[in-house]
Amino acid sequence: MIIKNAEVVVGGGVKKADIRIEEGKIAEIAPSMEGDGVDCTGLTVLPGLIDMHVHLRDPGFEKKEDILSGSRAAVKGGFTQICCMPNTKPVTDNKVVVSYIKNRAREVNLCKVHPIGAITEGQQGNNLAAIGGMKAAGAVAISEDGKSVPSTKIMANAMQYAADFGLKCLCHCEDSSLVDGGVVHEGYYSTLTGLKGSIRAAEDIIIAREILLAESLSLPVHICHVSTYSGVQLIREAKARGVQVTAETCPHYFTLTDEVIASFDTNTKVNPPIREERDRLAIIEGLKDGTLDCIVTDHAPHHEDDKNVEYALAAFGISGLETSFALSYTQLVRGGVLTLPELAAKMSANPAQILGLEGGAVAVGASADLTIVDLNEKWTVDPAQFVSKGKNTPFAGREVYGKVRYTIVDGDIKYNS
Amino acid sequence: MLKHKDVLGLYELDAEEIDEILTVGMSMKKLLRQNIKKLPHLQGKSVTTLFYENSTRTRCSFELAAKYMGAHVVNIAASSSSVQKGETLVDTGKTLDAMKNDVIVIRHPMGGAPMLLARTVKAHVVNAGDGMNEHPSQALLDMLTMRENLGSLKGLTVAILGDIRHSRVAKSNLFGLRKMGATVRMFAPRTLMPTDIDKMGAVVCRSREEAVEGADVVMGLRIQLERQHAGNFPSLGEYAKFYGVNEEVMKYAKPGALVMHPGPVNRGVELTSGLIDGDTSRIEEQVLSGIAVRMAILFLLTKEEI
């Protein structure tokens, strides 16, 4: 197969090229090639997008999402590889669940799915999960996502033990005693709505803790879904003094502010919460200066039953796979913050590098994982059109640019529109 | 005529609507003073009180308000646990709607619950207190009491002291009083003061005296023992000593300033007994204002259909 007449993000720039794919690999990139192929005039080829923070809900919560529906949503969103968090039922804390996810994803055969194992058994914060066994079965990292490991000592042990197996800890940062049942950011809008807020320090204290552990132990650590300006600053300072810390954020943190909670729309309920303009601007700055390495969705699909209730009772989370690229492109590239190759790095090369995955570049010899987009197409987010089971998005009705046309995994077209 | 289907909070009512409720409420209060308790305004209407939180005074007040105007009244006391495990609020609302209720009066421990119900049902929804969000009928009865005693709300200075952070009463009063041209001062331990309340127009004070200085009305808010257990202050005794309103503090207020409290009062904590039982206390009068203003709300909401 030849991809013809496309603009290609390659080697840090964008150039017009044809791409020849043979046996699932990129065989040649050249200005113009003979032969039949897919005409991509007007379209742009990106390295296959990678989302290192997704909840597939399978096993256990298939009413919200399963590996099939989640994978469909992923390829519709342009993702060729996704990493799924372990807060399943049973918890992904052993090789059996890791193998189930890998096997099921292979049957589904859409995008590549990499399980992330739990840090502790049952995510209970006590005994370490079977980290070695999970690694052998295919886990690419460990995380307690949804909460932090309460004991600093257990967390330190986890970082060290995981490092023996070449795995990083991906840290959801939340001091639960300080959050104390808070459901939104503490500020003007929490007071206005009377919804219980939690202050930035509830996130920052654990960000600082994980950074200091990594620094003391000379080990790497990755900070999940940063939402505070002060968290960005903690990571920036740590990087400057040589700590091996990487970090991610999500489209909702650089697109929305907590004003959206005023309507009590439970689709705005997410953890960590959407914060203030000051935080939004700092996250954009952090993406620009490299403090924040990648953009993830924290795709957290929920059934309508979990959201059509009182705000305090509603589930946390946003269904993000199908809007992530367009929101990021619209906000960051059209907004003049990042170049297209820089955005591609945040959504492909950087997560690949952090987790040691293949991919992240359009290069001869690499797997033909490609995302082909129409950057000029303007469209309106409509949750009814989502293929994810989770229709929970605060972006309904928003106009965005950038539509995924083809998602190609190992040379096979897994999605086209 | 109210511009909304529901009365969810004073944040969304405008000055004209508030004025109308207070004016009608004043007429109702005059009738009540004459012991007239058989009015035709709600004849043939059904009012359901749906309380997910314990309440005696507010529920009784709404019930009597509806009954004095001839409505059929059903009281549902849903335990807090049923919020977690039982029928969802949306489904309960649909059921009450199907029973042809005209008005649902809801109290709920979670902010925004009345809005969810209002979006779900055709019936008029009245918020009788939702979490830390709003308690509009309480603020309206406070404002009715102030207006009756002081003539006009415009230009008044109202000092609110107590657990403001967890108080839906403080917020509804702030929104309402500001719209009617009053100044609202607030004072509380820092642990019980909500973030950015000053950006909503409150004058946040650093001492009792500063809050009360020259005030026309001094309102205490209930301090719940559970706030002490959550570590917001060391003890009720210490609260009373450093934050409570007593006769010494009241000397800073305008002579004859009204003492108010939404109740129930912790005697000697928010206010001393001397103030509660004193000449300038309007705490009992607030109770009658409550029925009157709730009659006005129920009447104005259902009026168009009569």
XYZ file of C-alpha atoms in Angstrom:
723
model
C 0.000 0.000 0.000
C 1.155 3.490 -0.770
C -0.086 6.607 0.994
C 0.075 9.255 -1.652
C 0.232 13.030 -1.744
C 0.037 13.574 2.010
C 1.741 16.076 4.228
C 3.840 13.944 6.563
C 5.058 14.794 10.045
C 8.532 13.331 9.896
C 11.821 14.106 11.597
C 10.540 17.142 13.459
C 9.084 18.799 10.380
C 6.254 18.485 7.903
C 6.918 17.580 4.281
C 5.013 16.368 1.273
C 5.758 12.696 0.728
C 4.443 9.307 -0.272
C 4.770 6.397 2.143
C 5.078 2.778 0.988
C 3.965 0.136 3.456
C 5.083 -3.487 3.133
C 4.332 -6.298 5.549
C 3.161 -3.919 8.228
C 6.299 -1.790 8.115
C 7.161 1.505 6.513
C 9.316 0.481 3.574
C 9.973 3.810 1.920
C 9.298 7.512 2.308
C 9.891 9.476 -0.856
C 8.587 12.561 -2.621
C 6.635 10.616 -5.241
C 6.066 6.942 -5.951
C 4.657 4.821 -8.741
C 1.836 2.430 -8.007
C -1.641 2.265 -6.534
C -2.420 3.630 -3.149
C -4.603 5.735 -0.943
C -4.824 9.289 -2.196
C -4.321 11.542 0.804
C -4.250 14.881 -0.944
C -5.014 17.554 1.622
C -4.496 15.195 4.525
C -1.698 15.005 7.075
C 0.062 11.878 8.269
C 1.077 11.725 11.917
C 2.945 8.984 13.716
C 0.275 6.704 15.199
C -1.107 8.404 18.280
C -0.491 6.766 21.661
C -2.659 7.337 24.716
C -0.901 6.124 27.832
C -3.836 6.748 30.172
C -7.136 5.075 29.331
C -9.785 3.222 31.323
C -11.246 0.334 29.346
C -13.403 -0.923 32.269
C -12.953 -4.503 31.129
C -13.062 -6.846 33.025
C -15.794 -5.940 35.453
C -17.502 -2.779 34.310
C -18.513 -3.698 30.778
C -21.674 -1.623 31.117
C -19.423 1.438 30.965
C -16.979 0.190 28.298
C -15.311 -2.969 27.119
C -12.168 -3.742 25.212
C -14.060 -3.813 21.905
C -15.947 -0.535 22.347
C -12.920 1.158 23.872
C -10.691 0.026 21.022
C -13.233 1.268 18.483
C -13.260 4.627 20.226
C -9.462 4.630 20.242
C -9.029 4.065 16.515
C -11.810 6.549 15.782
C -9.820 9.035 17.821
C -6.664 8.228 15.842
C -4.964 6.115 18.501
C -2.906 3.154 17.366
C -1.769 2.242 20.878
C -3.447 2.709 24.232
C -2.487 1.807 27.777
C -5.275 0.784 30.110
C -5.441 1.456 33.819
C -5.822 -1.347 36.368
C -8.943 -0.238 38.265
C -10.946 -3.086 36.776
C -12.908 -5.752 38.630
C -11.026 -7.825 39.525
C -8.216 -5.306 39.781
C -5.459 -5.791 37.235
C -2.976 -6.859 39.890
C -1.878 -10.231 38.500
C -0.776 -11.897 35.285
C -4.169 -13.518 34.691
C -5.960 -10.215 34.224
C -3.052 -8.785 32.236
C -3.195 -11.803 29.930
C -6.969 -11.549 29.590
C -6.702 -7.944 28.438
C -3.870 -8.727 26.011
C -5.717 -11.723 24.575
C -9.035 -9.947 24.257
C -7.351 -6.986 22.573
C -5.719 -9.377 20.131
C -9.132 -10.863 19.277
C -10.604 -7.393 18.844
C -7.640 -6.604 16.627
C -7.995 -2.847 16.325
C -5.361 -0.887 18.220
C -2.509 -2.179 20.357
C -3.566 -2.393 23.987
C -0.966 -2.337 26.750
C -2.176 -3.150 30.271
C -0.923 -1.192 33.239
C -0.759 -3.197 36.440
C -1.760 -2.091 39.917
C 0.937 -1.084 42.383
C -0.609 -2.946 45.302
C -2.859 -5.987 45.561
C -6.431 -4.966 44.954
C -5.255 -1.345 44.971
C -5.544 -1.621 48.731
C -2.231 0.067 49.456
C -0.714 -2.795 51.454
C 1.103 -5.646 49.719
C 2.845 -5.053 46.421
C 0.984 -6.545 43.468
C 2.660 -9.314 41.457
C 4.718 -6.815 39.503
C 7.205 -9.277 38.029
C 4.484 -11.635 36.878
C 2.497 -8.813 35.320
C 5.570 -7.551 33.473
C 6.171 -11.049 32.097
C 2.549 -11.158 30.919
C 2.876 -7.829 29.127
C 2.201 -4.987 31.580
C 4.052 -1.827 30.548
C 3.889 0.135 33.821
C 2.259 0.121 37.243
C -0.216 2.603 38.646
C -2.730 2.927 41.452
C -4.747 5.273 39.233
C -7.845 6.666 40.834
C -5.920 7.176 44.055
C -2.446 7.414 45.513
C -0.653 4.769 47.538
C -1.306 6.068 51.059
C 1.928 4.799 52.601
C 5.020 6.661 51.457
C 7.126 3.642 52.405
C 5.105 1.268 50.222
C 5.350 3.778 47.387
C 9.135 3.934 47.759
C 9.324 0.147 47.754
C 7.101 -0.022 44.683
C 9.316 2.362 42.742
C 12.386 0.325 43.611
C 10.874 -3.089 42.991
C 9.265 -2.013 39.721
C 12.586 -0.599 38.560
C 14.087 -4.106 38.774
C 11.626 -5.058 36.037
C 12.126 -1.896 34.026
C 8.697 -0.570 34.935
C 7.788 2.953 35.965
C 5.179 4.056 38.458
C 2.514 6.278 36.928
C 1.277 8.349 39.820
C -2.238 9.607 40.369
C -1.568 12.318 42.947
C -4.189 12.898 45.597
C -3.948 13.325 49.355
C -7.250 11.740 50.281
C -7.424 13.265 53.768
C -7.186 16.712 52.221
C -9.647 15.951 49.419
C -12.031 14.743 52.154
C -14.941 14.097 49.834
C -14.366 17.139 47.650
C -15.768 16.778 44.141
C -14.676 20.019 42.471
C -11.862 22.547 42.662
C -12.057 24.727 45.763
C -12.628 28.271 44.598
C -15.250 30.755 43.513
C -17.363 28.146 41.768
C -17.286 25.615 44.603
C -18.580 28.351 46.881
C -21.153 29.464 44.330
C -22.547 25.972 43.828
C -22.015 24.751 47.364
C -20.256 21.708 45.932
C -17.471 20.506 48.155
C -14.098 21.622 46.871
C -10.566 20.412 47.265
C -7.564 22.701 47.205
C -4.578 22.433 44.869
C -2.351 21.221 47.674
C -4.344 17.974 47.775
C -2.765 17.153 44.399
C 0.524 19.021 44.828
C 1.538 17.360 48.086
C 1.594 13.937 46.439
C 3.243 15.273 43.274
C 5.968 16.623 45.545
C 6.151 13.348 47.467
C 6.593 11.239 44.325
C 9.198 13.649 42.954
C 11.158 13.555 46.209
C 11.009 9.770 46.325
C 12.277 9.557 42.746
C 15.012 12.029 43.566
C 16.110 10.246 46.747
C 16.090 6.863 45.044
C 17.542 8.083 41.720
C 14.676 6.424 39.894
C 12.239 7.646 37.272
C 8.643 8.545 38.046
C 5.723 9.701 35.923
C 3.054 12.112 37.179
C -0.464 11.550 35.861
C -2.974 14.173 34.686
C -1.471 17.337 36.145
C -4.160 19.947 36.770
C -2.623 22.655 38.973
C -0.323 25.563 38.149
C 1.654 24.722 41.266
C 2.033 21.092 40.196
C 3.465 22.251 36.869
C 5.949 24.383 38.782
C 6.980 21.488 41.060
C 7.698 19.330 38.011
C 9.534 22.120 36.203
C 11.801 22.696 39.192
C 12.423 18.977 39.634
C 13.371 18.562 35.975
C 15.720 21.529 36.247
C 17.650 19.824 39.028
C 17.841 16.565 37.152
C 15.083 14.470 38.677
C 13.897 11.776 36.260
C 10.306 12.949 36.271
C 7.909 12.970 33.353
C 4.349 14.199 33.334
C 1.104 14.243 31.424
C -2.000 16.368 31.252
C -5.399 16.061 29.531
C -7.337 18.194 27.042
C -9.926 19.217 29.644
C -7.250 20.804 31.815
C -5.979 23.084 29.058
C -9.398 23.758 27.529
C -11.856 24.295 30.384
C -12.045 26.210 33.652
C -14.172 25.470 36.690
C -16.839 27.885 35.533
C -18.350 24.846 33.784
C -19.490 23.357 37.101
C -21.940 26.213 37.688
C -24.611 24.329 35.739
C -24.188 21.232 37.938
C -23.523 19.276 34.724
C -22.091 16.015 36.032
C -20.134 15.563 32.803
C -17.781 18.200 34.195
C -17.001 16.025 37.239
C -13.510 14.633 36.869
C -10.602 13.814 39.151
C -8.471 15.828 39.549
C -11.048 18.567 39.074
C -11.111 21.213 36.380
C -9.460 24.241 37.932
C -9.074 27.961 37.292
C -7.805 30.070 34.386
C -4.472 30.469 36.166
C -4.046 26.687 36.138
C -5.194 26.331 32.540
C -2.643 28.900 31.384
C 0.144 27.277 33.419
C -0.637 23.897 31.872
C -0.425 25.404 28.414
C 2.898 26.986 29.386
C 4.071 23.634 30.771
C 3.236 21.941 27.482
C 5.067 24.647 25.579
C 8.274 24.593 27.608
C 8.408 20.795 27.868
C 7.573 20.481 31.570
C 4.568 18.414 30.545
C 5.734 15.654 28.242
C 2.513 14.217 26.981
C -1.184 14.610 26.431
C -3.396 11.740 27.522
C -7.155 11.433 27.658
C -7.703 9.775 31.045
C -10.584 8.306 29.023
C -13.095 7.454 31.763
C -16.300 6.226 30.162
C -19.403 5.950 32.295
C -22.962 4.776 31.744
C -25.660 7.443 31.827
C -26.941 5.894 35.067
C -23.657 6.848 36.726
C -23.981 10.476 35.651
C -27.724 11.274 35.714
C -27.695 11.692 39.496
C -26.820 14.331 42.079
C -23.418 15.918 41.362
C -21.930 14.583 44.589
C -23.054 11.053 43.720
C -22.014 11.102 40.048
C -18.985 9.153 38.884
C -15.764 11.028 38.139
C -14.543 11.014 34.556
C -14.714 12.171 30.975
C -14.972 10.008 27.861
C -12.048 11.427 25.940
C -10.688 9.177 23.199
C -12.831 10.568 20.396
C -12.190 14.244 21.095
C -8.592 14.336 22.302
C -6.790 14.981 19.040
C -9.221 17.630 17.804
C -9.294 19.455 21.145
C -5.505 19.365 21.379
C -4.992 20.441 17.789
C -7.578 23.220 18.058
C -6.397 24.534 21.390
C -2.642 24.106 21.045
C -1.664 24.141 17.378
C -4.315 26.486 16.030
C -3.916 28.403 19.283
C -0.251 28.972 18.442
C 1.193 27.115 21.442
C 2.761 24.103 19.721
C 3.748 23.232 16.184
C 2.114 20.183 14.665
C 5.291 18.076 15.088
C 5.477 19.175 18.714
C 1.881 18.101 19.273
C 2.612 14.783 17.562
C 5.504 14.271 19.985
C 3.241 14.897 22.999
C 0.713 12.404 21.658
C 3.046 9.769 20.239
C 6.843 9.827 20.577
C 6.971 11.001 24.186
C 4.554 8.449 25.651
C 6.337 5.759 23.602
C 9.643 6.819 25.073
C 8.337 7.068 28.641
C 6.953 3.525 28.527
C 9.523 2.003 26.192
C 6.953 1.221 23.511
C 7.720 0.866 19.836
C 6.418 3.640 17.672
C 6.272 7.375 17.851
C 7.842 8.214 14.511
C 7.110 7.964 10.819
C 10.377 6.267 9.828
C 11.586 3.631 7.389
C 11.686 0.270 9.122
C 9.203 1.250 11.819
C 5.814 -0.404 12.237
C 3.301 1.235 9.954
C 1.265 2.805 12.772
C -0.093 5.976 11.250
C -2.842 8.480 11.979
C -4.075 10.431 8.972
C -6.074 13.548 9.681
C -7.851 16.353 7.877
C -6.651 19.355 9.831
C -9.000 21.753 8.101
C -12.206 19.927 8.805
C -14.326 21.691 11.356
C -16.797 19.531 13.244
C -19.026 19.687 16.284
C -18.648 17.300 19.197
C -21.804 15.197 19.479
C -21.739 12.513 22.158
C -24.538 10.644 20.362
C -21.983 9.930 17.641
C -19.433 8.434 20.062
C -18.654 4.763 19.527
C -17.429 4.546 23.104
C -20.142 3.370 25.468
C -19.307 6.443 27.530
C -21.119 9.487 26.181
C -19.967 11.561 29.136
C -18.278 14.644 27.783
C -18.362 18.280 28.819
C -17.509 19.199 25.222
C -20.886 18.468 23.606
C -21.670 21.148 21.074
C -18.109 22.454 20.905
C -16.679 23.224 17.472
C -13.249 21.782 16.858
C -10.808 21.336 14.000
C -9.048 18.164 12.928
C -10.864 15.013 11.901
C -9.278 11.588 11.856
C -9.585 10.096 8.367
C -7.534 6.901 8.683
C -6.032 5.019 11.580
C -3.507 2.470 10.392
C -2.041 -0.171 12.684
C 0.792 -2.380 11.425
C -0.148 -1.430 7.903
C -3.852 -2.295 8.219
C -6.527 0.365 7.988
C -8.439 -0.031 11.258
C -10.600 3.028 10.864
C -11.525 5.360 8.066
C -14.115 8.072 7.615
C -45.420 36.825 38.232
C -42.248 34.778 38.636
C -40.134 34.310 35.547
C -39.068 30.791 36.386
C -40.883 27.486 36.633
C -39.106 26.796 39.890
C -37.670 28.577 42.906
C -34.209 27.060 43.128
C -32.174 29.882 44.555
C -31.833 33.610 44.948
C -28.826 33.577 42.634
C -31.250 33.224 39.723
C -34.169 35.361 40.946
C -33.986 39.048 40.074
C -34.814 41.989 42.340
C -38.269 42.343 40.829
C -39.190 38.727 41.582
C -37.788 38.960 45.104
C -39.776 42.139 45.656
C -42.949 40.461 44.467
C -42.484 37.468 46.778
C -41.829 39.791 49.713
C -44.844 41.965 48.892
C -47.195 38.999 48.619
C -45.518 37.485 51.687
C -46.280 40.659 53.642
C -49.977 40.391 52.749
C -49.989 36.751 53.814
C -48.322 37.661 57.073
C -51.029 40.221 57.812
C -53.705 37.589 57.246
C -51.859 35.129 59.472
C -51.639 37.743 62.201
C -55.420 37.935 62.031
C -55.407 34.177 62.452
C -56.883 33.697 58.985
C -55.730 30.231 57.966
C -58.253 29.222 55.358
C -57.377 30.768 52.035
C -58.421 29.485 48.611
C -55.231 30.117 46.643
C -54.064 26.512 46.341
C -57.411 24.743 46.298
C -57.268 21.650 44.105
C -53.492 21.715 44.022
C -51.141 19.037 45.277
C -47.937 19.841 47.085
C -45.413 17.184 48.049
C -42.597 17.806 50.467
C -39.674 15.522 49.631
C -37.107 15.710 52.400
C -33.862 13.775 52.185
C -32.616 15.512 55.319
C -34.126 15.734 58.750
C -36.046 18.934 59.273
C -38.871 19.918 61.528
C -39.313 23.626 61.170
C -38.858 23.996 57.422
C -40.998 21.006 56.547
C -43.773 22.051 58.954
C -43.592 25.575 57.642
C -44.061 24.494 54.025
C -46.764 22.027 55.005
C -48.754 24.630 56.933
C -48.241 27.219 54.200
C -49.721 24.824 51.649
C -52.559 23.698 53.937
C -53.546 27.244 54.912
C -54.158 27.826 51.213
C -56.172 24.644 50.736
C -53.679 22.367 48.997
C -53.472 18.602 49.328
C -50.168 17.931 51.030
C -48.106 14.753 51.057
C -44.927 14.520 53.091
C -42.177 12.153 52.085
C -39.272 11.699 54.446
C -36.617 9.870 52.496
C -33.731 8.822 54.679
C -30.292 9.914 53.655
C -29.313 6.324 53.052
C -31.954 5.992 50.364
C -30.029 8.633 48.404
C -27.185 6.170 48.179
C -29.021 2.903 47.646
C -32.664 3.448 46.810
C -34.519 4.837 43.859
C -32.682 7.593 42.036
C -33.847 11.159 42.446
C -34.717 11.272 38.749
C -36.969 8.226 39.079
C -38.603 9.543 42.266
C -39.276 12.810 40.450
C -40.872 11.018 37.508
C -43.135 9.117 39.906
C -44.230 12.270 41.719
C -44.882 13.891 38.360
C -46.998 10.978 37.247
C -49.075 11.454 40.405
C -49.981 14.936 39.145
C -48.184 16.905 41.800
C -48.231 20.625 41.154
C -45.355 21.515 43.431
C -42.486 19.481 44.858
C -40.655 21.018 47.807
C -37.283 19.327 48.104
C -34.597 19.341 50.743
C -31.473 17.387 49.947
C -28.008 17.048 51.482
C -26.306 17.546 48.105
C -25.933 20.805 46.233
C -27.667 20.913 42.860
C -30.193 18.139 43.604
C -33.213 20.488 43.175
C -31.840 21.564 39.780
C -31.620 17.922 38.699
C -35.200 17.364 39.887
C -36.438 20.558 38.217
C -34.937 19.458 34.897
C -36.699 16.118 35.229
C -40.242 17.034 36.278
C -43.091 19.163 34.985
C -44.100 20.124 38.536
C -42.811 23.343 40.049
C -39.814 22.660 42.259
C -39.067 24.662 45.395
C -35.644 24.291 46.935
C -36.005 23.924 50.685
C -32.244 23.682 51.130
C -29.657 21.756 49.079
C -26.345 20.890 50.669
C -24.149 23.955 50.916
C -25.805 25.619 47.959
C -28.978 27.592 48.684
C -31.963 27.900 50.984
C -34.003 30.567 49.226
C -37.152 30.485 51.360
C -35.086 31.001 54.514
C -33.362 34.060 53.058
C -36.698 35.405 51.826
C -38.232 35.049 55.279
C -35.214 36.794 56.743
C -35.618 39.597 54.228
C -39.349 39.821 54.895
C -38.646 40.178 58.619
C -36.071 42.886 57.967
C -38.296 44.757 55.568
C -41.243 44.722 57.936
C -39.138 45.982 60.839
C -36.850 48.395 59.059
C -38.945 49.596 56.141
C -36.666 48.912 53.236
C -33.755 46.609 52.504
C -31.956 49.225 50.461
C -28.999 50.660 52.323
C -29.191 48.205 55.228
C -26.066 46.648 56.684
C -26.517 43.014 57.657
C -23.774 41.195 59.605
C -23.770 37.401 59.351
C -21.604 35.483 61.826
C -21.194 31.746 62.260
C -20.475 28.715 60.100
C -20.651 30.478 56.775
C -18.709 27.848 54.833
C -21.345 25.181 55.299
C -24.298 27.573 55.251
C -26.765 27.681 52.407
C -28.612 30.342 54.415
C -25.657 32.726 54.343
C -25.300 32.387 50.590
C -28.978 32.824 49.787
C -29.074 35.882 52.049
C -25.969 37.270 50.377
C -27.434 36.910 46.886
C -30.855 38.219 47.879
C -29.775 41.108 50.079
C -27.222 42.321 47.547
C -29.876 42.385 44.843
C -32.100 44.448 47.116
C -29.368 46.989 47.797
C -28.134 45.907 51.227
C -24.555 45.457 52.397
C -23.653 42.016 53.732
C -20.728 41.573 56.107
C -19.463 38.163 57.139
C -17.274 36.896 59.920
C -16.268 33.358 60.847
C -13.183 31.408 61.838
C -11.045 31.119 58.706
C -11.793 27.376 58.640
C -15.511 28.139 58.312
C -15.253 30.923 55.712
C -15.871 29.911 52.098
C -13.313 30.630 49.398
C -13.861 33.742 47.296
C -17.138 34.735 48.982
C -15.858 38.321 48.769
C -15.948 38.009 44.983
C -19.702 37.434 45.317
C -20.111 40.762 47.037
C -19.696 39.891 50.713
C -17.604 42.165 52.901
C -15.371 39.680 54.704
C -14.390 40.996 58.146
C -11.465 40.094 60.376
C -13.218 40.585 63.705
C -16.652 40.416 65.297
C -16.515 44.111 66.049
C -15.644 45.032 62.478
C -18.552 42.927 61.217
C -21.092 44.298 63.650
C -19.979 47.969 63.627
C -23.002 50.101 62.737
C -25.020 47.097 61.503
C -28.818 47.225 61.269
C -29.158 43.453 61.581
C -26.903 40.876 63.266
C -27.572 37.319 62.215
C -26.030 34.286 63.888
C -25.693 30.950 62.084
C -25.764 27.598 63.773
C -22.443 26.006 64.708
C -22.756 22.245 64.465
C -20.807 20.085 66.839
C -19.681 17.932 63.908
C -17.651 20.904 62.628
C -15.659 20.795 65.847
C -15.037 17.098 65.350
C -13.800 17.811 61.835
C -11.155 20.050 63.333
C -12.511 23.433 62.297
C -12.229 24.876 65.818
C -11.164 23.480 69.191
C -14.445 23.576 71.113
C -17.840 25.261 71.241
C -16.588 27.091 74.337
C -13.674 28.567 72.470
C -15.957 29.396 69.565
C -18.337 31.278 71.857
C -15.479 33.159 73.482
C -13.741 34.358 70.335
C -16.409 34.254 67.634
C -19.816 34.305 69.333
C -22.067 37.360 69.489
C -22.689 38.667 73.007
C -23.926 41.903 74.554
C -20.441 43.451 74.414
C -20.164 42.807 70.701
C -23.702 44.101 70.087
C -22.668 47.483 71.492
C -20.857 48.064 68.201
C -24.076 47.626 66.224
C -26.558 50.385 65.501
C -28.705 51.035 68.605
C -31.751 48.772 68.433
C -30.174 46.550 65.779
C -32.197 43.375 65.136
C -30.900 40.001 66.300
C -31.792 37.140 63.991
C -30.990 33.445 63.612
C -32.411 30.806 61.240
C -32.561 28.310 64.110
C -32.222 26.036 65.810
C -30.005 28.099 68.112
C -27.201 26.835 70.323
C -27.758 29.108 73.283
C -24.518 30.673 74.426
C -22.606 29.656 71.320
C -23.629 31.742 68.324
C -25.681 34.143 70.433
C -26.065 34.624 74.173
C -29.442 33.850 75.756
C -29.744 37.506 76.665
C -29.720 38.445 73.003
C -31.938 35.559 71.912
C -34.631 36.541 74.391
C -34.028 40.290 74.245
C -36.212 43.083 72.912
C -34.410 43.364 69.607
C -34.548 39.625 68.880
C -36.740 38.751 65.894
C -36.051 35.020 66.027
C -39.635 34.024 66.835
C -41.044 36.474 64.348
C -38.871 34.860 61.673
C -40.943 31.713 62.120
C -44.194 33.449 61.161
C -42.439 35.203 58.274
C -41.424 31.724 57.151
C -44.956 30.492 56.688
C -45.970 33.753 55.022
C -43.140 33.791 52.526
C -43.658 30.106 51.702
C -47.336 30.814 51.076
C -46.239 33.575 48.699
C -43.826 31.260 46.869
C -46.390 28.474 46.476
C -49.068 30.911 45.377
C -46.927 32.792 42.870
C -45.575 29.584 41.335
C -49.025 28.106 40.759
C -50.880 31.346 40.087
C -50.833 31.258 36.308
C -52.809 28.040 36.310
C -55.654 29.291 38.491
